[in-house]
C-alpha positions as a Python dict, from the first residue, in 0.01 Angstrom:
ca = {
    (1, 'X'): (0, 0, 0),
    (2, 'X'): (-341, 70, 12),
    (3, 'X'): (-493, 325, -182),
    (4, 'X'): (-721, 594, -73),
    (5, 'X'): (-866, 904, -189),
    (6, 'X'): (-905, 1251, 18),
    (7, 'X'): (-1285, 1190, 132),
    (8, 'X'): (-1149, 866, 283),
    (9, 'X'): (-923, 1043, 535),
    (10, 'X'): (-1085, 1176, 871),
    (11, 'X'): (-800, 1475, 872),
    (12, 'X'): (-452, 1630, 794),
    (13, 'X'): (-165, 1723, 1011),
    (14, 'X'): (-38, 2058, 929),
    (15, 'X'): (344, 2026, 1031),
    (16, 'X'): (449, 2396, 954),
    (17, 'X'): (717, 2488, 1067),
    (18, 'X'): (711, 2236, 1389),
    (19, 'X'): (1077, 2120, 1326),
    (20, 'X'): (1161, 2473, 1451),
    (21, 'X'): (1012, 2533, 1775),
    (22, 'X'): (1271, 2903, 1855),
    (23, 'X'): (1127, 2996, 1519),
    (24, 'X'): (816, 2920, 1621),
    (25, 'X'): (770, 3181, 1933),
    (26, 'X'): (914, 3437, 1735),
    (27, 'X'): (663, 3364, 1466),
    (28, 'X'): (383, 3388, 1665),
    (29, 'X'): (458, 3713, 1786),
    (30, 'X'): (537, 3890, 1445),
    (31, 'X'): (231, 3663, 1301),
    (32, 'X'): (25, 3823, 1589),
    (33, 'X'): (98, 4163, 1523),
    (34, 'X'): (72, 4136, 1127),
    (35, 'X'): (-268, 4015, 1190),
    (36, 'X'): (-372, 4269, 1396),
    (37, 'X'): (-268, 4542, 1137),
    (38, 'X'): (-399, 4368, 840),
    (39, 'X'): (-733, 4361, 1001),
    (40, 'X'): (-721, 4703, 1121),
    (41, 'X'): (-543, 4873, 772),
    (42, 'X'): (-790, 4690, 589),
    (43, 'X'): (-1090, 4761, 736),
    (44, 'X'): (-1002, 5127, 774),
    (45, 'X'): (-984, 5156, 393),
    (46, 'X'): (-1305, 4955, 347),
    (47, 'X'): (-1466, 5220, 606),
    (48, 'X'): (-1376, 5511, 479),
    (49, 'X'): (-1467, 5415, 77),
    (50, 'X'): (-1805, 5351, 190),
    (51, 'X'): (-1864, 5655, 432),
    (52, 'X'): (-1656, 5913, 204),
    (53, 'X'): (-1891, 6084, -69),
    (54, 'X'): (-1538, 6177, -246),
    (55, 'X'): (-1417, 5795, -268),
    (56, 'X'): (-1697, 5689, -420),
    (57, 'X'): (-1546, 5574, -759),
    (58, 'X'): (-1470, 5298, -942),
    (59, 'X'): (-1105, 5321, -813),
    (60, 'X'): (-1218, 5297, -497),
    (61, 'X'): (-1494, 4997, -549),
    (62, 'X'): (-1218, 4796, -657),
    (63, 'X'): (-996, 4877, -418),
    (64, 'X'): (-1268, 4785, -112),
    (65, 'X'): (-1347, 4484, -308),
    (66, 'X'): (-946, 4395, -291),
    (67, 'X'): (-879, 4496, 90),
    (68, 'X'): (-1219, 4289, 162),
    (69, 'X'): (-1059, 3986, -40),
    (70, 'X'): (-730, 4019, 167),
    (71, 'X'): (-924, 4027, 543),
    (72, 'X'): (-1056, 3660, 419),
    (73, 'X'): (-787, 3527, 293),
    (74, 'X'): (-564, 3647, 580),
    (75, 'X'): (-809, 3504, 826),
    (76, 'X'): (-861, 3193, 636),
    (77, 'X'): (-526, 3116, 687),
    (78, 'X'): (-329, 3281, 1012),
    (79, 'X'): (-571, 3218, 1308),
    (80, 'X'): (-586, 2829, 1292),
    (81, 'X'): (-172, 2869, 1243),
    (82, 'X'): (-168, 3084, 1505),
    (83, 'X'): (-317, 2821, 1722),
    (84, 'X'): (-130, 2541, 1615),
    (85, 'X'): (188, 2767, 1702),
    (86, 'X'): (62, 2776, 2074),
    (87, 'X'): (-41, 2425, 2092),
    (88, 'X'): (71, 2068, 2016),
    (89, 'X'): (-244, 1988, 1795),
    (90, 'X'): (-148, 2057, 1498),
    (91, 'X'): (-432, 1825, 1322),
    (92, 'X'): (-718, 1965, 1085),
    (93, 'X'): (-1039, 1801, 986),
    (94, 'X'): (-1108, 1714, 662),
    (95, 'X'): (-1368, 1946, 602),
    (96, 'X'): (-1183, 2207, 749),
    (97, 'X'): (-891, 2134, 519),
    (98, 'X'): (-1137, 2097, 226),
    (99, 'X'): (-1302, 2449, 359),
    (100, 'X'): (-946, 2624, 359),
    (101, 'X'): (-826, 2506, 62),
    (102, 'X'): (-1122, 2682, -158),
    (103, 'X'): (-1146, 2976, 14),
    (104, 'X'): (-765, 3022, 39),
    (105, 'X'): (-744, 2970, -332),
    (106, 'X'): (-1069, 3069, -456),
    (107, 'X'): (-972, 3462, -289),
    (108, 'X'): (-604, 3429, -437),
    (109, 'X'): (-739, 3379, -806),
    (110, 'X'): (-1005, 3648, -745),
    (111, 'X'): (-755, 3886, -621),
    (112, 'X'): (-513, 3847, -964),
    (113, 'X'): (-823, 3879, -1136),
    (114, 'X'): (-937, 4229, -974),
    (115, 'X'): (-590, 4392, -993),
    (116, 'X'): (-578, 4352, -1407),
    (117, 'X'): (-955, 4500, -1371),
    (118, 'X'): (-797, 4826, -1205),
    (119, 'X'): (-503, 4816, -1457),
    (120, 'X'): (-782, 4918, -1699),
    (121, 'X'): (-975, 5155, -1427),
    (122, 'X'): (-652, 5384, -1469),
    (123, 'X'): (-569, 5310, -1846),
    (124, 'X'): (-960, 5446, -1827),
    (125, 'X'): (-875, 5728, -1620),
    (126, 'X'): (-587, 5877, -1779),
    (127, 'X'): (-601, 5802, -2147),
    (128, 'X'): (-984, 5842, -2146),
    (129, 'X'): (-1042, 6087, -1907),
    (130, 'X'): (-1327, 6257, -2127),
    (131, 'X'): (-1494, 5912, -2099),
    (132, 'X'): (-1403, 5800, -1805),
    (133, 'X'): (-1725, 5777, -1629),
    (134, 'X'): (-1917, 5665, -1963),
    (135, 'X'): (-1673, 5372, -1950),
    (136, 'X'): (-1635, 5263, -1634),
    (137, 'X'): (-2029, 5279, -1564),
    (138, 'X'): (-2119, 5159, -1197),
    (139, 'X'): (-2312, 4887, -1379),
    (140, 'X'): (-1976, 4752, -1588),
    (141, 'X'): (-1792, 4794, -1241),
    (142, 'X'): (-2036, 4556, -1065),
    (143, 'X'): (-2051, 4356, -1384),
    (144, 'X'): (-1654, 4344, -1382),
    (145, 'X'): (-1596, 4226, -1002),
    (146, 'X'): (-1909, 3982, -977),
    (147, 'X'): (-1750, 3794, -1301),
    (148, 'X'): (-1412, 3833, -1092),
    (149, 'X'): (-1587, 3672, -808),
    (150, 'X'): (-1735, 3371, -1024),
    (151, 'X'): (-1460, 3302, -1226),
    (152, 'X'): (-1220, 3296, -879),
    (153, 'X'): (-1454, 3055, -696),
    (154, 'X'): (-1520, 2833, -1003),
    (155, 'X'): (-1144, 2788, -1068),
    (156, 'X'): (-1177, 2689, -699),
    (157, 'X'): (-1407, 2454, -689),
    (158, 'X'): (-1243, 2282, -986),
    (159, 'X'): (-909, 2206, -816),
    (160, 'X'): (-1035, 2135, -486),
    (161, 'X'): (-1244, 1840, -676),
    (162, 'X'): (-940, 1716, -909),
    (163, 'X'): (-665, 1720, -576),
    (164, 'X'): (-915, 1527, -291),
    (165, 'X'): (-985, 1294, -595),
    (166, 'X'): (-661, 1185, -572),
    (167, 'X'): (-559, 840, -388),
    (168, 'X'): (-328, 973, -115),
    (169, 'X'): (-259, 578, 30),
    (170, 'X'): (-309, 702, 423),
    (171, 'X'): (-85, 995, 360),
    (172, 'X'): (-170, 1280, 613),
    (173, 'X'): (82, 1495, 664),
    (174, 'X'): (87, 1810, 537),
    (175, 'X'): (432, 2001, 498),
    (176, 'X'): (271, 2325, 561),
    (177, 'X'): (102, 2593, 782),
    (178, 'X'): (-243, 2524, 572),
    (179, 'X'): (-390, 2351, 328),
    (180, 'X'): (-256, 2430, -26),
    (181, 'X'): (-205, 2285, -368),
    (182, 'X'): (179, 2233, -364),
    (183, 'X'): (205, 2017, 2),
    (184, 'X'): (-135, 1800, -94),
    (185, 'X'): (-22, 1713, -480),
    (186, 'X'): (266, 1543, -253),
    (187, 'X'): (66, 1336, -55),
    (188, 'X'): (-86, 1171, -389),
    (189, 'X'): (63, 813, -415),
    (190, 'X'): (-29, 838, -825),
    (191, 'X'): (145, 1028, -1099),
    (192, 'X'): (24, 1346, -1096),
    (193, 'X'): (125, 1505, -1404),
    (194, 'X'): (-212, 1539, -1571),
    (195, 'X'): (-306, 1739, -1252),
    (196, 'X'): (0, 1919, -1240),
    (197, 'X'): (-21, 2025, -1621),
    (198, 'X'): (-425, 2121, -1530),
    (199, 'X'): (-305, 2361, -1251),
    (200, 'X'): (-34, 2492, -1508),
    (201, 'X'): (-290, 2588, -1738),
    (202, 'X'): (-520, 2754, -1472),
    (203, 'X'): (-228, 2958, -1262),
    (204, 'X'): (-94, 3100, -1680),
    (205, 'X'): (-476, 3209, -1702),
    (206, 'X'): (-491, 3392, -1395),
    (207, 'X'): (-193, 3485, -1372),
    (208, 'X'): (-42, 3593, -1721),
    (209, 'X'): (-365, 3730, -1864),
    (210, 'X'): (-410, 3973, -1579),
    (211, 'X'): (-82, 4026, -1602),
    (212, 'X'): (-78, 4124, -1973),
    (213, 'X'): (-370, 4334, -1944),
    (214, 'X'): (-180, 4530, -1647),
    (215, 'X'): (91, 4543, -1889),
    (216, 'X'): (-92, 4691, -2234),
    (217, 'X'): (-273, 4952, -1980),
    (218, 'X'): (42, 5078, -1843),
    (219, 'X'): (197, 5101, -2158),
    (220, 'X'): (-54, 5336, -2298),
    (221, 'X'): (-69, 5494, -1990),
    (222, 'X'): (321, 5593, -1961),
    (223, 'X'): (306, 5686, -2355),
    (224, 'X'): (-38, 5923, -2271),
    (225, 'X'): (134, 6078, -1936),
    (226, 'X'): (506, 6168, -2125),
    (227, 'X'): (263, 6368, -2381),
    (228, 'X'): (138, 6542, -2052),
    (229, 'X'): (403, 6877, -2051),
    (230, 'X'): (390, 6984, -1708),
    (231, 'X'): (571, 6778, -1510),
    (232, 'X'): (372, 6817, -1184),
    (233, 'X'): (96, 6663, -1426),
    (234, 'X'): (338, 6398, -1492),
    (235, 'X'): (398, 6334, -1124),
    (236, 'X'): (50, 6343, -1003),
    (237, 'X'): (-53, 6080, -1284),
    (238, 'X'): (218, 5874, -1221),
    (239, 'X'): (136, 5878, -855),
    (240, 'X'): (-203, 5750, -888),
    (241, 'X'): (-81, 5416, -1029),
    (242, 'X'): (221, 5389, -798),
    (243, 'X'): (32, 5207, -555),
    (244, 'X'): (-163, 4958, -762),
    (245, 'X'): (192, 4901, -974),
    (246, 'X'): (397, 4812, -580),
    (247, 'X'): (53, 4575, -507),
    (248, 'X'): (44, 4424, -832),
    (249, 'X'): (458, 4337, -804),
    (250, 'X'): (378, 4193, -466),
    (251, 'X'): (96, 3996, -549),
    (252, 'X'): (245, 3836, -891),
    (253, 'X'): (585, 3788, -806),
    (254, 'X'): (474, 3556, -523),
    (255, 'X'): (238, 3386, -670),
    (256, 'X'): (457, 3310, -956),
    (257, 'X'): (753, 3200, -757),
    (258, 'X'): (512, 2936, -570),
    (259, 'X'): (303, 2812, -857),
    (260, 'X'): (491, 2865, -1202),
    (261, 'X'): (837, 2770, -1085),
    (262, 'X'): (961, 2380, -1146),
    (263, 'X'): (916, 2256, -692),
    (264, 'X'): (1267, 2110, -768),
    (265, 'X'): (1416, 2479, -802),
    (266, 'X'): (1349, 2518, -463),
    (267, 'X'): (1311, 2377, -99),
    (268, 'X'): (1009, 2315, 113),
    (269, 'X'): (1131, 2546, 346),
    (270, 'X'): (1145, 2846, 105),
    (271, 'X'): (786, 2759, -8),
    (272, 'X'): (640, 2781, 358),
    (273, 'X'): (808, 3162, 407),
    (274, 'X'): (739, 3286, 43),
    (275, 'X'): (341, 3121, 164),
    (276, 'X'): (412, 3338, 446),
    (277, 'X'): (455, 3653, 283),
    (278, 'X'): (119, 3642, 10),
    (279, 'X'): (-99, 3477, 354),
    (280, 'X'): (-25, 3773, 579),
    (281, 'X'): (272, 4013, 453),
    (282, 'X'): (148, 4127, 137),
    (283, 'X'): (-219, 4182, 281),
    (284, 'X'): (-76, 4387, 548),
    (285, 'X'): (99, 4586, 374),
    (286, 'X'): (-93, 4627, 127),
    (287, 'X'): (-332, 4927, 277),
    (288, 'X'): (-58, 5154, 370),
    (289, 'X'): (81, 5151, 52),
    (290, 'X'): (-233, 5258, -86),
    (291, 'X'): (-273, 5505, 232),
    (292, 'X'): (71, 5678, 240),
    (293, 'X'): (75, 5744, -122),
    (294, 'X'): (-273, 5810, -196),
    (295, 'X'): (-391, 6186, -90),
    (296, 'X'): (-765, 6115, -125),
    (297, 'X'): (-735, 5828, 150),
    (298, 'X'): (-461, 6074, 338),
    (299, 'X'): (-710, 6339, 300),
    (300, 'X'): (-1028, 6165, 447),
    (301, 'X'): (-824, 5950, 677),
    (302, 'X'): (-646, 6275, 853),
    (303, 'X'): (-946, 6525, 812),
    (304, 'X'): (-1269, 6346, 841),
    (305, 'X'): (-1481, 6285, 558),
    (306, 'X'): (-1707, 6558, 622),
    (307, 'X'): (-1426, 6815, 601),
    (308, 'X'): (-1380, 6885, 247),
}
């Protein structure tokens, strides 16, 4: 068989979930709808960091910088599916798959990044509290998410070179709603092991540093909050990294289960929904849980930022 590499192909053809056309409509719908609510939830939160005076901290930077990060990568991802899932074209350009791929994965790594960056916003917060705005300086806050940023779209860039380097011998096809590592290392008609071990090595960097950084912070944090005697103290502490602990579970145990976990431990099938949930679940969600148990955002969301 002949072999070619990615730039040789004109396009892809996303096949989703196509071999379930009931599944399909009802998809749409509920795909629809998440949309619709990520965009809105999101944006709210954006909004009101920006025109409250009160949520202008370096929780909150972070936290517009993540909810910003989720409206791309949602809307990388769910319109074009949402048009394939009303249509029989179901084909995307090279460019476009190219285009989706980095952004797609470029905003994922970005993301894991950010959320071990406000594990140590709250280790700052409550352990440091004295220091807390001597630390986390608006300068080392900018500092923190442009090298966030850079290190996200470099690890990017390098794996959408290595995978469209690869000889795919004609292969097209696509066993997914969008273009993502997993699907396209199948298409390669070459051992891809080398790759494979490469992308290993990235996803433990982005993944289990962040990781153990959210895990040393909250450590120290739960050992500085049971010093704290009154236990309304306790519970308002503890409340203030609920929400970035619920996020953080989301984000990681997703993105674990799709990149760290041996593809022979589980089907195709599985991979497409669990793709499902950190494209457009987890990003929709992800705002109200920072809404409903946050009483700053309740506050200014509720009574106006002008109010207090």
């Amino acid at each position: 068989m002949e072999q070619k590499n990615g730039s040789s192909l004109t396009g892809f053809i996303l096949l989703g979930f196509s071999d379930q056309p009931q599944l399909e409509r009802v998809l749409f719908v509920v795909l629809l709808i998440f949309y619709l609510l990520t965009l809105l939830g999101n944006t709210t939160i954006i909004a009101l960091s920006r025109l409250d005076p009160h949520l202008h901290t370096p929780m909150y930077f972070f936290l517009s910088n993540l909810r910003f990060l989720d409206l791309c990568y949602t809307t990388s991802t769910v319109p074009q599916f949402l048009i394939h899932l009303r249509g029989e074209d179901r084909s995307i350009s090279f460019g476009g798959c190219v285009t989706q791929l980095f952004f797609s994965l470029g905003l994922g790594c970005t993301e894991g990044i950010l959320l071990g960056v406000m594990a140590l916003d709250r280790y700052a917060a409550i352990c440091r509290p004295l220091h807390y705005t001597v630390i986390m300086h608006p300068r080392l806050c900018a500092l923190m998410a442009s090298a966030s940023w850079l290190i996200g779209i470099a690890t990017s860039a390098l794996h959408v070179v290595l995978i469209f380097l690869l000889p795919l011998c004609g292969k097209n096809k696509i066993d997914n709603f969008y273009c993502e590592l997993p699907p396209l290392l199948k298409l390669a008609c070459v051992d891809t092991s080398v790759i494979k071990s490469e992308i290993f090595f990235a996803a433990v960097i982005i993944l289990f540093i962040p990781v153990a950084l959210i895990t040393f912070s909250y450590g120290q944090i739960v050992r500085a909050v049971l010093r704290i005697k009154s236990a309304a103290g306790r519970r308002k502490a503890f409340g203030t990294c609920g929400s970035h602990l619920t996020v953080v579970s989301l984000f990681y145990g997703t993105a674990i289960y799709a990149y760290l976990q041996p593809s022979n431990n589980h089907s195709q099938d599985q991979g497409k929904f669990i793709a499902l949930i950190y494209t457009i679940v987890t990003p929709m969600v992800n705002p109200f849980i920072y809404t409903l148990r946050n009483k700053d955002v309740m506050g200014v969301f509720c009574w106006g930022y002008d109010s207090r």
